[in-house]
Structures are given as structure tokens and as C-alpha cells.
Amino acid sequence: MSRIAATFERLRQRGRKALIPFITAGDPQPALTVPLMRALVRGGADVIELGVPFSDPMADGPTIQRSSERALRHGVGLKDVLALVAEFRRGDEATPVVLMGYANPVEAMGYQRFAGLAQASGVDGVLVVDYPPEEAGPLARELEDRGIDAIFLLSPTTTQNRIREVARLARGYIYYVSLKGVTGASHLDLKEVAARIPQIRSRIRLPIGVGFGIRDAATAKAIAAFADAVVIGSRLVQEIETSSAEQVVDNVSRFLSGVREAMDGAQGGRSIA
Amino acid sequence: MRMYDLPDEHGHFGPYGGVFVAETLIHALGELKAAYARYREDPEFQAELAYELKHYVGRPSPVYHAKRWSQRFGGAQVYLKREDLNHTGAHKINNTVGQALLARRMGKPRVIAETGAGQHGVAAATVAARYGMECVVYMGSEDMKRQAANVYRMKLLGAAVVPVESGSKTLKDALNEAMRDWVTNVENTFYIIGTVAGPHPYPMMVRDFQSVIGREAKEQMIELAGRQPDAVIACVGGGSNAMGIFYPYIPDENVRLIGVEAAGYGLESGKHAATLCTGRAGVLHGNRTYLLQDENGQIVETHSISAGLDYPGVGPEHAWLKDSGRAEYAAVTDDEALRAFNDLCRLEGIIPALESAHALAYSAKIAPRMRPDQILLVNLSGRGDKDMHTVAEKMGISF
């Protein structure tokens, strides 16, 4: 069983939901990435999504764009991100790490080389934002051969037929984009999300995470009542942006703990199918 | 050559093109693809488009035999396809009229566009005014400084111009920002992309709307010269004017197709925008194509004296035409383009856009090696009024 599947299984048995924080590797500086990842685990993270910096993050709002720019100023590329994951793994065998980023750095490295290095570094899942299933086949096969989960997005506008298409390639968990817009926007419609989750569940037998636009503990708690995982990105990156280098690790850990407590108080929602 | 019928139904030109976007945009692109497939074959739509191109844009644009230019360089005769004479002064409006008519039929009251030099932004603002639609144009803040007159022009036409401060603050970042707007406002908004790039169906659709250039030229060359040219030359940034004139010539295998990129300060300087000449395949802005990128796959900043060529990608169909050998691609420097700019002003009484001056400069390079009975057809994609400041500054003149 993959580390991601094992994590969701363990949570299911305890009747808990997964908390998945996102940070950009190399932001605010490469030396802080592994300490920040460990702080996320201390704060209650079940899976870590680690952003791979890219010069043209088309699907991201201003907060994550700036985090990518900060990381790029330190010259952080895909190779460096993989090295950071390897470093994290030396102290943590349990927490799954999912790389999230854009196609071109992966294209530049080559699918085979990327999949090999990702496996060697201890990467558990890969989400390439601009590889929809139509274009993702070749990479998904390389990842599958290496036991790495290819993770896909679904959106409020994804049709029922298309959900089935996604299901054929998707592994690990589904990332449901909870709003029409870019990361960090603030017009999430809880009712809409609650109505969509069962439709997705009936077509895909994977845990469903919800992200984009979850900005506080209360929203996380509400989402955890019907989803299997809550993804928090922009709000956390904002915490990194506004903290000093001395404070950032503590601040991130404290912020996430608050979300964790709120979520764990939200039991009674349905568990994973 | 086998019948040319690219792209395939998924938008692929060989390994290039495609739909490389986040799931959030898939539905909107599907909607657009369906609408375009329907109206592409609709006689009423085509009739309205033809009417607008004739009476509003001023088509057909003439083909002109540049005799003094040809004499000056010797060798082949150079003919110019005069897209500079279109309403708004460039080929860009052929496409914005087409997309605006499509937006109206799709019931989208709001259009958005990205722009680099401002030519596409002006063309989008123009048609938005013409058809009574709200218009928002995204433009890098660096480009807004370089092209202040075009910013004002767009505002006169009623468009909102939004400065983009992210990344390199130029065309590529404006495109990112327009995509972000589209994904957020997809219900009421139509994204008018200005070049043959972006996710399918844009490269095909923009090519189709621009191919009026080549269709006219093929008829006009027969009338004027009694035959087709030996080569067609066009500048390539994203590549829309080049695709427009190349496309109808693709089956004519004895007509060479030559795209001219911006070599900036020289290819060896690293400061250029010659994507096809020096780039590697990758994925940006929704399609797989040649890109200027570093070893980590980050997109690098480009340079050209011509803002319209200053783009690190290129339309995927050009990538395919290059690999398949049907088209060839060369690059000319800022200085060579400036020389051609000045020569055309003095020799023919035509002030060309700096973009088009790249194509002219290449014709001056190869014409002398050709016979006087041979013909080069250069796409004069735009006029140079917008470039007065850039050229004057380069010559140390201030107004």
C-alpha cells in the first residue's frame, strides 16, 4: 500500500479527516523548507503538498505567485526540490509528500528521469496542474511504474462523463477545486461543494480533498464535515510571507494546529467510502 | 505532400499544440471549441465576417510591388502584402473581428485580451467598442511604459487597461493574468487571444481568421505577377501574421515559407527572442511548443527592439512546420531590422512596424542571391507609427 493510501486508511479507522498544507519549496529560502515541513507535521499535517517553483504559475493567485518568485530568486529548481524531499525523508518515513507544480520543469527534466529521481527522493504523489488527463498519460504511466500516485484536479465545471475519464488515471486522492478562479480567491460556496462531493464519490473510489479558497479554521471544519481532506495553501503561504525568518517555523506550526483542532472537533461527518 | 489537415481533433500538430491547462479551464475551452466548430461552417457567420472585413477593416489589403526596394538590393523582386493599411494599422484586427463575432454568438458580453506592444490590445478594444462589449486588456507594467500611446488609445476606445506586475511584467505575464481572469469570470467572459498560441482551439482559430491574408495574396499574386512567389517571408513572434500568410501556401510545395524571428542583440548575446532558432520543446500557455527556457525549465526573459516579437514561446503550428521541414526559420538583429525600417521609409514611402521590418531585413539578405525573375512576397504585417518613440530614442532624438 502506498504511503498516501496508508495514511487515508489510518485516518479512516480513527474517524478523522486529512489536513493537507501546501507550501512552495524554497520559500522564503531553501534552508527553511525542511524545517517548515517538519513544523507542518508537528502542526497536524497528514500529507504535505510541496510546490515546485515556476516562472509562469498560470493557475495561481498573487500570494502563491509571489512565493514562487521568492523561491526562484534563490534559484530553486525541480532538482533542488527533489533534494529537499530526500532531506525531509531522512527524518520522516511516514508523512506522504506530494509535489505540485507546472508541466515545463518536468518536461525539461524528462518523464523517466523525473519519475526515477522522485522515487529515489521519497516522493509519494505528483500533481501537474497543467496536465489534464488528455495530456497526462505518458507521465502517469512512468509514475505508476515507480509506485508514485498521479493526482488530478476536478473542478465545479467538470462534467459527469469527464469525472469517469479522470478516474481512469487518478491515484492517491482527488483534489477538488472548490471555486471558479485561481488559488487564494475568496468566494468559496460551501453548499455547492457539499452537493458536488457525493456526485464525485459515486464515480471515483478515492478520497476527496477540497482546496482553493479555504482561508480559516471555521471553513476547514465545515469542509471536513463532508470531504476526506482539506487543502490549505494560500493562507499558509501568506503566513510565511508575513513572518520573519526567526518566527516563520513557529508561526506556521501554530497556524496549522489551530486548523487541526477545529477539524478534529468536526466529527460526525461521513467517513471515507 | 500529403493533404495537410492539422491540427487533429485534440489540437495536436504532431507532438505540439494540445490542451495543457488546469481542469478549471477545460469546460470553457470545450464550449469554445464547440461554438467555433459550429460557426466555422455557418454561412451566415462567414458572411457577416466577410462583410466586416470588407467594410470595417478595409480588406482586401493590396499587394504592392516594391520596385525601388527591389532595385536597391538587386536580385529577386520584392512584393509587399499591405496589412499595414488595415483599420488600426496591423493584421491583428482580422482575428479580433472574428473572435468578437464568435463572442457575441456565444452570449458573452465581456471580452478580455493580453497585449505586449499594444497592437492586439488596440484591435481588441476597437472591436469591443464596435460591438458594444465591455473590454479589459492585460498589459505588463514594463510594456505600458514603453507603449504609452497605445495605452491611451485603448482607453480612448473605452477599454480598461490593467497593469500586470508579476514575473517579467511583459507579454507572457499579461497572458498569465488574462488566463486567471478568464478562469474566474468564465460565465460572461470571452478571452480574445491575439496570436496562434494558447490551448486548442486558439492556435487553429486564430490561424483560420488570419489566413484571409494568404488567401487574398494567392489571388493577388496571379493578377499582379502572373504567378506565385518563390518564397513568402513573415516575421514570427507568436506567429499569427506568419501563419495567416503561410497557411494557404502550405500545399504549394514550390513556395518556400520563411519565418523571421528577433535576434535582438545577436543570437550569441543570449538577449533575443529567437524561439524556433534556439529554443527547446516544452509546455507554456496551454500548448507544447518551442520555448526559450533555462536548464530547469523556467521561462527566460527575452529581448527584441520590437515588443510584438518579444515573446519566449511561439505558436505550435510553427514548431510543427519547422520540424517537418515545410517552413524554415531565420533571425535578424535589432540593428538589421532598424536598417530595413529606415530603408523602406526612404525608398518606398512606407513606414513599417518594427516587427515587419524583421521580415523586410531578411528579404534584403536573400534577394541579392536570387535571379531578377524570382519573387519574394513579404508580409508587411503592420505600420510603424507606434514605433516612432522607440526608433527616435535609438537615434538619440527626443520629441
XYZ file of C-alpha atoms in Angstrom:
672
model
C 0.000 0.000 0.000
C 1.335 3.443 -0.897
C 2.142 5.912 1.857
C -0.814 8.054 0.746
C -3.287 5.150 0.797
C -1.942 4.001 4.178
C -2.387 7.497 5.592
C -6.003 7.769 4.478
C -6.709 4.253 5.742
C -5.292 5.055 9.172
C -7.359 8.269 9.334
C -10.478 6.425 8.271
C -10.059 3.923 11.085
C -9.800 6.772 13.560
C -12.698 8.634 12.005
C -10.534 11.626 11.173
C -10.050 13.787 8.094
C -6.759 14.591 6.420
C -5.183 18.018 6.695
C -3.021 18.813 3.662
C -0.983 22.001 3.832
C 0.754 23.453 0.765
C 3.977 25.434 0.805
C 6.313 26.375 -2.028
C 9.732 24.718 -1.851
C 12.468 27.298 -1.372
C 10.141 29.954 0.057
C 11.235 32.103 1.825
C 14.632 30.401 1.451
C 15.743 26.840 0.689
C 17.293 26.295 4.130
C 13.878 26.790 5.765
C 11.929 24.331 3.619
C 12.698 21.138 5.565
C 12.237 22.860 8.968
C 8.899 24.198 7.677
C 7.847 20.727 6.517
C 8.643 19.319 9.959
C 6.690 22.186 11.539
C 3.721 21.286 9.352
C 3.877 17.700 10.622
C 4.026 18.962 14.213
C 1.044 21.199 13.461
C -1.016 18.211 12.364
C -0.355 17.748 8.640
C -1.243 14.299 7.290
C 0.128 14.895 3.774
C 2.384 17.731 2.580
C 1.927 19.337 -0.805
C 5.203 20.887 -1.848
C 5.050 23.450 -4.630
C 7.697 23.358 -7.354
C 8.515 26.983 -8.254
C 7.744 28.024 -11.831
C 8.227 31.279 -13.683
C 4.664 31.310 -15.053
C 2.207 29.919 -12.482
C -0.941 30.462 -14.558
C -3.411 28.849 -12.147
C -2.193 30.636 -9.030
C -3.334 33.832 -7.394
C -0.960 36.607 -6.297
C 0.052 35.024 -2.961
C 1.426 31.804 -4.442
C 2.843 33.688 -7.450
C 4.937 35.757 -5.056
C 6.074 32.656 -3.160
C 7.224 31.148 -6.460
C 9.121 34.340 -7.295
C 10.822 34.335 -3.878
C 11.942 30.734 -4.372
C 13.142 31.433 -7.913
C 15.284 34.298 -6.657
C 17.190 31.590 -4.760
C 17.443 29.597 -7.996
C 15.328 26.717 -6.678
C 14.578 24.269 -9.498
C 12.953 20.842 -9.670
C 16.264 19.083 -8.894
C 16.628 21.149 -5.722
C 13.041 20.410 -4.696
C 13.705 16.677 -5.021
C 16.836 17.052 -2.886
C 14.767 18.838 -0.228
C 12.263 15.971 -0.187
C 15.125 13.499 0.237
C 16.409 15.547 3.168
C 12.934 15.615 4.733
C 12.641 11.833 4.297
C 15.793 11.226 6.311
C 13.873 12.319 9.407
C 10.319 11.331 8.454
C 9.418 7.984 6.927
C 5.680 8.348 7.458
C 4.321 11.631 6.067
C 3.452 11.476 2.373
C 4.862 14.253 0.197
C 3.095 15.346 -2.984
C 4.837 17.585 -5.493
C 2.560 20.166 -7.047
C 3.641 22.291 -9.964
C 3.554 23.007 -13.670
C 4.459 20.928 -16.681
C 7.534 22.632 -18.061
C 10.087 21.827 -15.326
C 9.015 18.171 -15.618
C 9.251 18.324 -19.423
C 12.716 19.861 -19.174
C 13.912 17.044 -16.893
C 12.207 14.299 -18.918
C 9.470 11.983 -17.591
C 11.673 8.978 -16.977
C 14.419 10.825 -15.189
C 11.883 12.779 -13.137
C 9.983 9.663 -12.074
C 13.227 7.900 -11.130
C 14.552 10.800 -9.077
C 11.163 11.373 -7.443
C 11.041 7.747 -6.330
C 14.595 7.851 -5.036
C 13.838 11.044 -3.098
C 10.754 9.604 -1.412
C 8.048 11.493 -3.306
C 4.620 9.863 -2.960
C 2.431 11.794 -5.363
C 2.686 14.264 -8.229
C 0.105 16.824 -9.295
C 0.953 18.695 -12.507
C -1.582 21.493 -12.725
C -1.446 21.927 -16.494
C -1.531 18.219 -17.393
C -5.223 17.408 -17.679
C -5.884 13.671 -18.248
C -5.828 14.219 -22.052
C -2.127 15.092 -21.908
C -1.043 13.260 -18.748
C -0.958 9.634 -19.947
C 2.775 9.212 -20.608
C 3.847 10.782 -17.295
C 1.154 8.935 -15.339
C 2.491 5.606 -16.661
C 6.071 6.457 -15.656
C 4.862 7.405 -12.185
C 2.758 4.279 -11.833
C 5.803 2.130 -12.698
C 7.617 3.783 -9.810
C 4.760 3.448 -7.325
C 4.060 7.186 -7.299
C 0.465 8.424 -7.326
C -0.627 10.724 -10.175
C -3.039 13.166 -8.571
C -5.651 15.078 -10.559
C -7.860 18.092 -10.153
C -11.615 18.185 -10.571
C -13.481 21.467 -10.782
C -17.058 22.697 -10.363
C -17.366 22.674 -14.170
C -16.091 19.110 -14.684
C -18.834 17.056 -16.340
C -20.006 13.671 -15.049
C -18.510 11.856 -18.049
C -15.253 13.586 -17.558
C -15.067 12.528 -13.910
C -15.006 8.933 -15.209
C -12.125 9.823 -17.550
C -10.180 11.315 -14.661
C -10.919 8.219 -12.569
C -9.021 6.014 -15.009
C -5.721 7.821 -14.352
C -6.187 9.267 -10.874
C -4.395 7.671 -7.910
C -3.931 8.639 -4.262
C -6.656 11.215 -3.808
C -8.738 13.643 -5.830
C -8.113 17.340 -5.460
C -11.433 19.119 -5.858
C -11.005 22.794 -6.754
C -13.748 24.389 -4.743
C -14.285 27.531 -6.780
C -14.018 29.083 -10.216
C -10.809 31.015 -10.040
C -7.187 30.853 -9.031
C -5.611 29.765 -5.748
C -6.257 32.043 -2.806
C -9.508 33.542 -4.076
C -12.207 34.118 -1.500
C -15.574 33.188 -2.889
C -15.960 29.572 -1.908
C -19.542 28.300 -1.904
C -19.864 25.666 0.838
C -23.270 24.480 -0.302
C -22.062 23.937 -3.844
C -19.079 21.957 -2.608
C -21.265 19.842 -0.320
C -23.533 18.999 -3.254
C -20.681 18.078 -5.581
C -18.765 15.712 -3.314
C -21.346 12.874 -3.416
C -21.500 13.114 -7.231
C -17.734 12.651 -7.400
C -17.796 9.869 -4.787
C -20.248 7.855 -6.853
C -17.771 7.802 -9.753
C -14.334 7.666 -8.146
C -13.254 5.350 -5.349
C -10.566 7.646 -3.989
C -10.520 10.018 -1.015
C -11.557 13.549 -1.970
C -9.656 16.601 -0.840
C -11.013 20.094 -1.224
C -8.852 23.137 -1.799
C -8.613 26.681 -3.263
C -10.200 29.347 -1.091
C -10.036 27.710 2.361
C -8.730 30.541 4.489
C -9.606 29.807 8.113
C -10.227 27.097 10.680
C -14.001 27.505 10.511
C -14.130 26.860 6.752
C -11.736 23.927 7.143
C -14.024 22.475 9.791
C -17.082 22.913 7.571
C -15.320 21.264 4.609
C -14.093 18.387 6.798
C -17.709 17.542 7.560
C -18.194 16.170 4.016
C -14.743 15.873 2.359
C -11.930 13.441 3.227
C -9.207 16.044 3.198
C -8.799 19.782 3.479
C -6.050 21.524 1.492
C -4.743 24.839 2.760
C -2.299 26.738 0.558
C -2.501 30.482 0.048
C -3.411 31.261 3.650
C -0.374 29.341 4.861
C 1.905 30.905 2.275
C 0.633 34.282 3.440
C 1.745 33.333 6.961
C 5.207 32.582 5.565
C 5.254 35.853 3.634
C 4.431 37.984 6.656
C 6.664 36.216 9.201
C 10.292 36.966 9.942
C 12.830 34.209 9.241
C 13.169 33.625 13.016
C 9.418 33.337 13.615
C 8.221 31.622 10.466
C 8.592 27.995 11.604
C 6.702 28.586 14.852
C 4.024 30.700 13.194
C 3.309 28.090 10.545
C 3.110 25.300 13.089
C 0.797 27.334 15.343
C -1.498 28.322 12.480
C -1.858 24.743 11.311
C -2.508 23.460 14.848
C -5.485 25.813 15.040
C -6.926 24.346 11.844
C -6.247 20.799 13.060
C -8.098 21.349 16.324
C -11.085 22.853 14.550
C -11.231 19.938 12.116
C -10.946 17.265 14.767
C -13.838 18.879 16.543
C -15.885 18.359 13.397
C -16.523 14.646 13.721
C -19.809 13.162 12.718
C -19.276 13.882 9.054
C -19.281 10.817 6.834
C -16.083 8.822 6.682
C -14.229 7.662 3.615
C -16.121 5.214 1.435
C 2.784 16.488 -49.934
C 0.019 14.633 -48.105
C -3.143 16.657 -47.587
C -2.463 18.994 -44.696
C -5.260 18.730 -42.159
C -3.725 19.724 -38.849
C -4.452 20.083 -36.033
C -6.102 16.774 -35.118
C -9.287 16.847 -33.050
C -7.315 17.262 -29.817
C -5.447 20.260 -31.187
C -2.162 18.487 -31.871
C 0.248 19.450 -34.638
C 2.452 16.353 -34.432
C 3.870 16.468 -30.898
C 2.975 20.158 -30.474
C -0.160 22.072 -29.505
C -2.737 20.337 -27.312
C -4.626 21.470 -24.231
C -2.226 21.988 -21.323
C -4.412 23.847 -18.859
C -5.756 23.321 -15.368
C -9.023 21.415 -15.057
C -10.778 24.689 -14.233
C -10.425 25.860 -17.863
C -11.326 22.611 -19.618
C -15.036 23.302 -19.686
C -14.654 26.809 -21.128
C -12.321 25.530 -23.832
C -14.773 22.771 -24.675
C -17.532 25.336 -25.025
C -15.364 27.480 -27.265
C -14.322 24.508 -29.367
C -17.942 23.510 -29.927
C -19.035 27.048 -30.770
C -16.183 27.566 -33.190
C -16.790 24.208 -34.889
C -20.391 25.250 -35.422
C -19.800 28.791 -36.721
C -16.749 27.888 -38.775
C -19.151 26.103 -41.142
C -22.040 28.544 -40.738
C -22.660 30.584 -43.936
C -24.342 33.390 -42.001
C -21.353 33.765 -39.671
C -18.922 33.671 -42.575
C -20.979 36.244 -44.481
C -21.006 38.635 -41.531
C -17.263 38.142 -41.045
C -16.627 38.861 -44.737
C -18.815 41.973 -44.582
C -16.988 43.305 -41.531
C -13.563 42.588 -43.018
C -14.516 44.459 -46.179
C -16.391 47.456 -44.788
C -14.887 47.919 -41.333
C -11.319 46.626 -41.685
C -10.921 47.741 -45.303
C -9.997 44.423 -46.898
C -8.702 43.209 -49.209
C -5.362 44.772 -48.388
C -3.299 45.352 -51.540
C -0.200 43.554 -52.672
C 2.373 46.090 -53.772
C 5.462 45.622 -55.964
C 8.241 47.439 -54.097
C 10.285 48.316 -57.193
C 12.762 50.772 -55.708
C 13.404 48.438 -52.766
C 13.935 45.575 -55.208
C 16.327 47.679 -57.332
C 18.290 48.755 -54.291
C 19.127 45.200 -53.258
C 19.220 43.604 -56.709
C 18.158 40.072 -57.472
C 14.614 38.994 -56.696
C 11.563 41.238 -56.995
C 10.002 42.027 -53.610
C 6.250 42.336 -53.207
C 4.584 43.528 -50.013
C 1.262 42.331 -48.615
C -0.012 45.585 -47.134
C -1.562 44.576 -43.786
C -0.336 47.956 -42.545
C -3.261 49.511 -44.419
C -5.907 47.733 -42.318
C -8.019 49.656 -39.828
C -5.905 50.038 -36.643
C -2.751 49.566 -38.684
C -1.938 45.883 -38.464
C -3.122 42.362 -39.191
C -4.291 41.897 -35.589
C -7.816 43.127 -36.340
C -8.549 40.236 -38.749
C -8.565 37.969 -35.718
C -10.271 40.239 -33.189
C -13.222 40.797 -35.536
C -13.618 37.040 -35.921
C -13.379 36.307 -32.195
C -15.691 39.199 -31.276
C -18.374 37.900 -33.648
C -17.973 34.495 -32.020
C -18.199 36.025 -28.522
C -21.471 37.715 -29.480
C -22.962 34.476 -30.709
C -21.856 32.733 -27.508
C -23.652 35.422 -25.498
C -20.535 36.735 -23.742
C -20.869 40.477 -23.060
C -17.328 40.887 -21.715
C -14.076 40.344 -23.609
C -10.539 40.265 -22.252
C -7.201 40.320 -24.052
C -3.474 40.286 -23.358
C -1.147 42.631 -25.165
C 2.583 43.235 -25.484
C 3.209 46.172 -27.815
C -0.429 47.142 -27.548
C -1.411 46.316 -31.134
C -3.598 43.368 -30.206
C -4.971 45.307 -27.225
C -5.954 48.169 -29.522
C -7.508 45.738 -32.009
C -9.495 44.072 -29.198
C -10.597 47.412 -27.713
C -11.622 48.538 -31.196
C -13.943 45.616 -31.873
C -15.314 45.755 -28.319
C -16.322 49.367 -28.988
C -17.694 48.416 -32.406
C -19.930 45.668 -30.966
C -20.743 47.298 -27.628
C -18.892 44.901 -25.341
C -17.022 45.519 -22.103
C -13.265 45.147 -22.641
C -10.393 44.571 -20.226
C -6.833 44.439 -21.548
C -3.957 42.998 -19.503
C -0.576 44.550 -20.193
C 2.770 44.171 -18.431
C 3.655 47.319 -16.496
C 7.026 47.447 -18.295
C 5.260 47.354 -21.661
C 2.838 50.069 -20.543
C 5.801 52.365 -20.007
C 7.281 51.502 -23.418
C 3.975 51.870 -25.262
C 2.194 54.728 -23.520
C 0.490 55.945 -26.716
C -1.194 52.587 -27.279
C -2.347 52.514 -23.648
C -4.047 55.849 -24.213
C -5.510 54.603 -27.498
C -7.116 51.634 -25.716
C -8.563 53.914 -23.060
C -9.996 56.224 -25.735
C -11.709 53.179 -27.180
C -13.340 52.517 -23.824
C -11.213 49.603 -22.612
C -9.839 49.198 -19.098
C -6.090 48.554 -19.193
C -4.840 46.549 -16.208
C -1.113 46.708 -15.423
C 0.481 43.316 -14.712
C 3.228 43.444 -12.087
C 4.119 39.760 -11.843
C 7.129 37.958 -13.336
C 8.945 39.937 -16.013
C 5.992 42.363 -16.330
C 5.758 41.772 -20.087
C 3.600 39.926 -22.627
C 3.951 36.429 -21.167
C 2.852 37.663 -17.749
C -0.073 39.564 -19.299
C -1.161 36.267 -20.865
C -0.949 34.506 -17.475
C -3.082 37.233 -15.917
C -5.691 37.144 -18.682
C -5.980 33.360 -18.169
C -6.539 33.950 -14.438
C -9.282 36.455 -15.213
C -10.890 34.025 -17.640
C -10.943 31.125 -15.189
C -12.574 33.393 -12.593
C -15.178 35.029 -14.886
C -15.734 32.258 -17.337
C -19.557 32.554 -17.476
C -19.747 36.014 -19.009
C -16.264 36.433 -20.465
C -14.649 35.595 -23.804
C -10.856 35.570 -23.934
C -9.590 37.002 -27.241
C -6.063 35.587 -27.611
C -4.001 37.639 -30.043
C -1.711 35.037 -31.530
C -1.610 31.439 -32.769
C -0.638 30.181 -29.296
C -2.606 29.149 -26.209
C -4.601 25.934 -25.744
C -6.632 24.342 -28.552
C -8.731 25.651 -30.322
C -6.928 29.033 -30.226
C -3.935 28.232 -32.480
C -6.271 26.825 -35.132
C -8.936 29.504 -34.761
C -6.540 32.456 -34.876
C -4.804 30.883 -37.878
C -8.137 30.482 -39.659
C -9.116 34.110 -39.042
C -5.686 35.331 -40.166
C -5.492 33.101 -43.222
C -7.527 35.685 -45.137
C -4.087 37.292 -45.663
C -2.727 34.317 -47.587
C -5.953 33.618 -49.466
C -6.023 37.169 -50.812
C -2.311 37.125 -51.588
C -2.609 33.971 -53.683
C -5.188 35.645 -55.919
C -3.393 38.971 -55.998
C -0.031 37.461 -56.971
C -1.632 35.896 -60.037
C -3.225 39.198 -61.042
C -0.104 41.218 -60.428
C 2.801 38.949 -61.310
C 1.100 36.111 -63.146
C 2.420 33.546 -60.708
C 3.036 32.658 -57.091
C 6.184 33.874 -55.307
C 9.294 31.730 -54.849
C 9.211 32.475 -51.157
C 6.852 34.023 -48.605
C 8.550 35.855 -45.734
C 6.935 36.934 -42.467
C 8.128 37.901 -39.002
C 7.408 35.494 -36.133
C 6.815 36.403 -32.502
C 3.821 34.315 -31.513
C 3.444 33.853 -35.241
C -0.061 34.964 -36.207
C 0.733 37.108 -39.244
C 3.112 34.412 -40.476
C 0.547 31.611 -40.030
C -2.018 33.820 -41.762
C 0.046 34.213 -44.906
C 1.749 30.747 -44.771
C -1.322 28.606 -44.242
C -2.894 28.845 -47.721
C 0.560 28.253 -49.232
C 1.333 25.051 -47.294
C 0.153 22.753 -50.148
C 2.198 24.774 -52.718
C 5.444 22.962 -52.113
C 7.497 25.006 -54.540
C 6.806 28.129 -52.468
C 9.359 28.447 -49.658
C 7.920 29.624 -46.334
C 10.370 31.649 -44.261
C 9.673 32.868 -40.725
C 11.937 35.568 -39.320
C 12.494 35.805 -35.575
C 14.028 38.556 -33.485
C 17.751 38.034 -32.902
C 17.804 41.120 -30.643
C 21.419 41.980 -29.809
C 22.515 38.812 -31.637
C 21.848 35.106 -31.031
C 25.202 34.687 -29.288
C 24.378 37.521 -26.836
C 21.581 35.494 -25.252
C 19.413 38.642 -25.455
C 16.962 37.782 -28.193
C 13.551 36.240 -28.845
C 14.511 33.630 -31.460
C 12.468 30.769 -30.032
C 12.446 28.443 -33.043
C 16.077 29.117 -33.942
C 17.489 28.449 -30.462
C 14.737 27.097 -28.156
C 13.720 23.641 -26.905
C 10.296 21.998 -26.757
C 8.278 22.488 -23.588
C 4.869 23.492 -22.267
C 3.707 27.058 -21.710
C 0.424 28.927 -22.000
C -1.637 25.857 -22.721
C 0.343 24.248 -25.518
C 3.509 22.275 -26.219
C 5.882 24.194 -28.446
C 9.408 25.557 -28.695
C 10.332 27.760 -25.722
C 13.198 29.888 -24.541
C 13.975 28.346 -21.158
C 16.800 27.609 -18.780
C 18.046 24.125 -17.834
C 15.435 23.946 -15.030
C 12.556 24.587 -17.417
C 11.998 28.146 -16.194
C 10.959 30.562 -18.940
C 13.646 33.160 -19.579
C 13.288 36.841 -20.350
C 13.585 37.776 -23.979
C 14.752 40.860 -25.806
C 13.762 42.481 -29.052
C 13.564 46.090 -30.153
C 10.131 45.108 -31.366
C 7.731 44.499 -28.469
C 5.483 42.392 -30.709
C 8.243 39.814 -31.213
C 9.352 39.844 -27.574
C 7.819 36.508 -26.533
C 9.556 33.335 -25.232
C 7.146 30.920 -26.952
C 5.774 30.518 -30.466
C 2.624 29.066 -31.995
C 2.688 25.233 -32.020
C 1.948 25.038 -35.755
C 5.225 26.853 -36.447
C 7.012 24.291 -34.270
C 5.494 21.580 -36.448
C 6.248 23.373 -39.727
C 9.861 23.703 -38.600
C 10.298 20.057 -37.582
C 8.545 18.807 -40.709
C 10.782 20.979 -42.860
C 7.855 22.688 -44.623
C 8.903 26.099 -43.283
C 12.334 27.466 -42.440
C 13.149 29.955 -39.726
C 15.856 32.586 -39.514
C 16.556 35.545 -37.227
C 17.639 39.145 -37.774
C 19.053 41.543 -35.191
C 17.643 44.816 -33.868
C 20.191 46.724 -35.977
C 19.329 44.872 -39.184
C 15.630 45.490 -38.574
C 16.252 49.190 -37.939
C 18.193 49.483 -41.179
C 15.320 47.883 -43.083
C 12.889 50.180 -41.281
C 14.795 53.245 -42.486
C 15.312 51.891 -46.000
C 11.618 51.219 -46.526
C 10.723 54.731 -45.316
C 13.156 56.324 -47.773
C 12.779 54.001 -50.736
C 9.049 53.330 -50.781
C 7.416 55.986 -48.617
C 6.119 53.316 -46.243
C 6.861 53.351 -42.516
C 6.781 49.691 -41.451
C 6.205 48.302 -37.973
C 9.489 47.195 -36.370
C 8.072 43.659 -36.318
C 7.536 43.703 -40.086
C 10.964 45.305 -40.561
C 12.456 41.963 -39.466
C 10.828 40.239 -42.447
C 11.954 43.065 -44.740
C 15.519 42.816 -43.451
C 15.608 39.124 -44.293
C 14.334 39.781 -47.812
C 17.228 42.228 -48.248
C 19.596 39.427 -47.209
C 18.422 36.785 -49.637
C 17.162 38.803 -52.630
C 20.652 39.613 -53.962
C 21.402 35.876 -54.252
C 18.318 35.336 -56.409
C 17.520 35.978 -60.089
C 15.563 39.104 -61.149
C 12.705 36.937 -62.407
C 12.254 35.429 -58.966
C 9.745 36.796 -56.474
C 9.692 37.304 -52.711
C 6.392 38.105 -51.009
C 6.883 39.859 -47.663
C 4.025 40.205 -45.204
C 4.093 43.844 -44.150
C 2.105 42.999 -41.048
C 1.768 46.498 -39.594
C 2.636 50.137 -39.871
C 5.304 51.846 -37.822
C 3.541 54.863 -36.335
C 3.535 53.117 -32.944
C 7.323 52.740 -33.132
C 8.223 56.422 -33.574
C 9.373 56.729 -29.972
C 11.469 53.569 -29.999
C 13.200 54.470 -33.252
C 13.765 58.109 -32.316
C 15.215 57.104 -28.948
C 17.564 54.666 -30.639
C 18.792 57.506 -32.853
C 19.208 59.839 -29.914
C 16.301 62.089 -30.844
C 13.717 63.285 -28.329
C 10.423 64.902 -29.247
